[in-house]
C-alpha positions as a Markdown table, in Angstrom:
| # | Residue | x | y | z |
|---|---|---|---|---|
| 1 | Gln | 55.5 | 114.2 | 166.2 |
| 2 | Val | 57.9 | 111.0 | 165.9 |
| 3 | Gln | 61.5 | 111.5 | 167.3 |
| 4 | Leu | 64.8 | 109.5 | 167.2 |
| 5 | Val | 67.3 | 110.8 | 169.4 |
| 6 | Glu | 70.7 | 109.1 | 169.6 |
| 7 | Ser | 73.1 | 109.5 | 172.3 |
| 8 | Gly | 76.4 | 107.6 | 173.7 |
| 9 | Gly | 78.8 | 108.2 | 171.0 |
| 10 | Gly | 82.6 | 109.7 | 171.8 |
| 11 | Leu | 86.0 | 108.9 | 171.1 |
| 12 | Val | 87.6 | 105.8 | 172.2 |
| 13 | Gln | 90.8 | 103.8 | 171.5 |
| 14 | Ala | 90.8 | 100.8 | 169.5 |
| 15 | Gly | 90.0 | 97.8 | 171.7 |
| 16 | Gly | 87.4 | 99.9 | 173.6 |
| 17 | Ser | 83.8 | 100.0 | 174.0 |
| 18 | Leu | 81.0 | 102.1 | 173.6 |
| 19 | Arg | 77.0 | 101.7 | 173.8 |
| 20 | Leu | 74.7 | 104.0 | 172.0 |
| 21 | Ser | 71.2 | 104.6 | 172.6 |
| 22 | Cys | 68.2 | 105.9 | 170.5 |
| 23 | Ala | 65.1 | 107.2 | 172.5 |
| 24 | Ala | 62.1 | 107.1 | 170.2 |
| 25 | Ser | 58.7 | 109.3 | 171.0 |
| 26 | Gly | 55.9 | 109.8 | 169.4 |
| 27 | Arg | 55.0 | 106.2 | 168.5 |
| 28 | Thr | 56.2 | 102.5 | 168.9 |
| 29 | Phe | 58.1 | 101.1 | 165.9 |
| 30 | Arg | 58.1 | 97.3 | 165.0 |
| 31 | Thr | 61.9 | 97.5 | 163.9 |
| 32 | Tyr | 64.8 | 99.7 | 164.7 |
| 33 | Gly | 68.1 | 99.6 | 162.9 |
| 34 | Trp | 71.3 | 101.1 | 163.3 |
| 35 | Phe | 73.7 | 102.5 | 160.4 |
| 36 | Arg | 76.7 | 104.2 | 160.1 |
| 37 | Gln | 78.5 | 106.6 | 157.2 |
| 38 | Ala | 81.8 | 107.2 | 157.4 |
| 39 | Pro | 83.4 | 110.2 | 155.4 |
| 40 | Gly | 83.2 | 109.8 | 151.8 |
| 41 | Lys | 81.4 | 106.7 | 152.0 |
| 42 | Glu | 77.5 | 105.2 | 151.6 |
| 43 | Arg | 75.3 | 105.1 | 154.6 |
| 44 | Glu | 75.8 | 101.0 | 155.5 |
| 45 | Phe | 73.6 | 98.7 | 157.8 |
| 46 | Val | 75.0 | 97.8 | 161.5 |
| 47 | Ala | 72.5 | 95.9 | 162.8 |
| 48 | Ala | 68.6 | 95.8 | 163.4 |
| 49 | Ile | 66.3 | 94.4 | 165.9 |
| 50 | Thr | 62.3 | 93.7 | 165.8 |
| 51 | Leu | 59.7 | 93.9 | 168.5 |
| 52 | Ser | 59.6 | 90.4 | 169.1 |
| 53 | Gly | 63.5 | 90.4 | 169.5 |
| 54 | Tyr | 65.0 | 89.0 | 166.6 |
| 55 | Ala | 67.8 | 90.5 | 165.8 |
| 56 | Tyr | 70.4 | 90.7 | 162.4 |
| 57 | Ser | 73.7 | 92.2 | 162.2 |
| 58 | Ala | 76.6 | 93.3 | 159.5 |
| 59 | Asp | 79.0 | 90.6 | 159.2 |
| 60 | Ser | 81.3 | 93.3 | 159.4 |
| 61 | Val | 80.2 | 93.9 | 163.4 |
| 62 | Lys | 79.4 | 90.1 | 164.2 |
| 63 | Gly | 80.7 | 89.1 | 167.5 |
| 64 | Arg | 81.5 | 92.7 | 168.6 |
| 65 | Phe | 78.1 | 94.6 | 168.5 |
| 66 | Thr | 75.2 | 94.0 | 169.8 |
| 67 | Ile | 71.7 | 95.4 | 169.5 |
| 68 | Ser | 68.9 | 95.1 | 172.0 |
| 69 | Arg | 65.7 | 97.2 | 172.9 |
| 70 | Asp | 63.8 | 98.4 | 175.8 |
| 71 | Ser | 60.2 | 98.2 | 174.8 |
| 72 | Ala | 58.8 | 99.7 | 177.8 |
| 73 | Lys | 61.4 | 102.8 | 177.4 |
| 74 | Asn | 60.8 | 102.7 | 173.6 |
| 75 | Thr | 64.9 | 102.8 | 173.5 |
| 76 | Val | 67.2 | 100.6 | 171.5 |
| 77 | Tyr | 70.9 | 100.3 | 172.2 |
| 78 | Leu | 74.0 | 99.4 | 170.4 |
| 79 | Gln | 76.6 | 97.8 | 172.5 |
| 80 | Met | 80.1 | 98.1 | 170.6 |
| 81 | Asn | 83.0 | 96.2 | 172.1 |
| 82 | Ser | 86.3 | 95.5 | 170.6 |
| 83 | Leu | 86.2 | 98.9 | 168.3 |
| 84 | Lys | 88.5 | 99.1 | 165.6 |
| 85 | Pro | 89.6 | 102.3 | 163.8 |
| 86 | Glu | 87.4 | 101.1 | 160.7 |
| 87 | Asp | 84.5 | 101.4 | 162.7 |
| 88 | Thr | 84.7 | 105.5 | 162.9 |
| 89 | Ala | 81.8 | 107.0 | 161.6 |
| 90 | Val | 78.4 | 108.8 | 162.1 |
| 91 | Tyr | 76.0 | 106.2 | 163.6 |
| 92 | Tyr | 72.3 | 106.6 | 162.8 |
| 93 | Cys | 69.4 | 105.2 | 164.1 |
| 94 | Ala | 66.3 | 104.5 | 162.4 |
| 95 | Ala | 63.0 | 102.8 | 162.8 |
| 96 | Asn | 60.7 | 100.9 | 160.3 |
| 97 | Leu | 56.8 | 100.6 | 160.7 |
| 98 | Gly | 57.3 | 97.1 | 159.3 |
| 99 | Gly | 59.5 | 94.1 | 159.7 |
| 100 | Leu | 63.3 | 93.6 | 159.6 |
| 101 | Val | 64.9 | 95.3 | 156.8 |
| 102 | Ile | 68.4 | 96.3 | 156.1 |
| 103 | Thr | 68.3 | 99.1 | 153.3 |
| 104 | Val | 68.2 | 102.4 | 154.0 |
| 105 | Arg | 65.5 | 103.4 | 151.6 |
| 106 | Glu | 63.2 | 101.2 | 153.8 |
| 107 | Tyr | 63.5 | 102.7 | 156.9 |
| 108 | Asn | 60.6 | 105.5 | 157.9 |
| 109 | Tyr | 62.4 | 107.8 | 160.5 |
| 110 | Trp | 65.8 | 108.6 | 161.1 |
| 111 | Gly | 68.0 | 110.2 | 164.0 |
| 112 | Gln | 70.4 | 113.1 | 163.7 |
| 113 | Gly | 73.2 | 110.6 | 164.2 |
| 114 | Thr | 76.2 | 110.6 | 166.8 |
| 115 | Gln | 79.7 | 110.4 | 166.0 |
| 116 | Val | 81.9 | 107.6 | 167.1 |
| 117 | Thr | 85.6 | 108.0 | 166.5 |
| 118 | Val | 87.9 | 105.0 | 167.2 |
| 119 | Ser | 91.7 | 106.4 | 167.5 |
| 120 | Ser | 94.3 | 103.5 | 166.8 |
């Protein structure tokens, strides 16, 4: 049974940092992605990384967020620095059996989400 379990969310002041983790079980995926969804908005792409280590991030988080993975632990991370109030959202981990993709519908599996709240 495939499971993606996120952790590391919380409340932080603007300018602060958080690191999200996503532990996968059941199989190894070629690509992991992070998405976020703010209240009243659609779920949006944040960053993704492939098994080979190729990473891609949305323009809104470039230079602030870094995605990485530990293949031995089957875990992917999202280091978030210089957080802004507009980063407030539920953050979801997703996994894809194929190559790097950035749309919601192309990911096969999803975690339950973790709340990130950035206060001003």
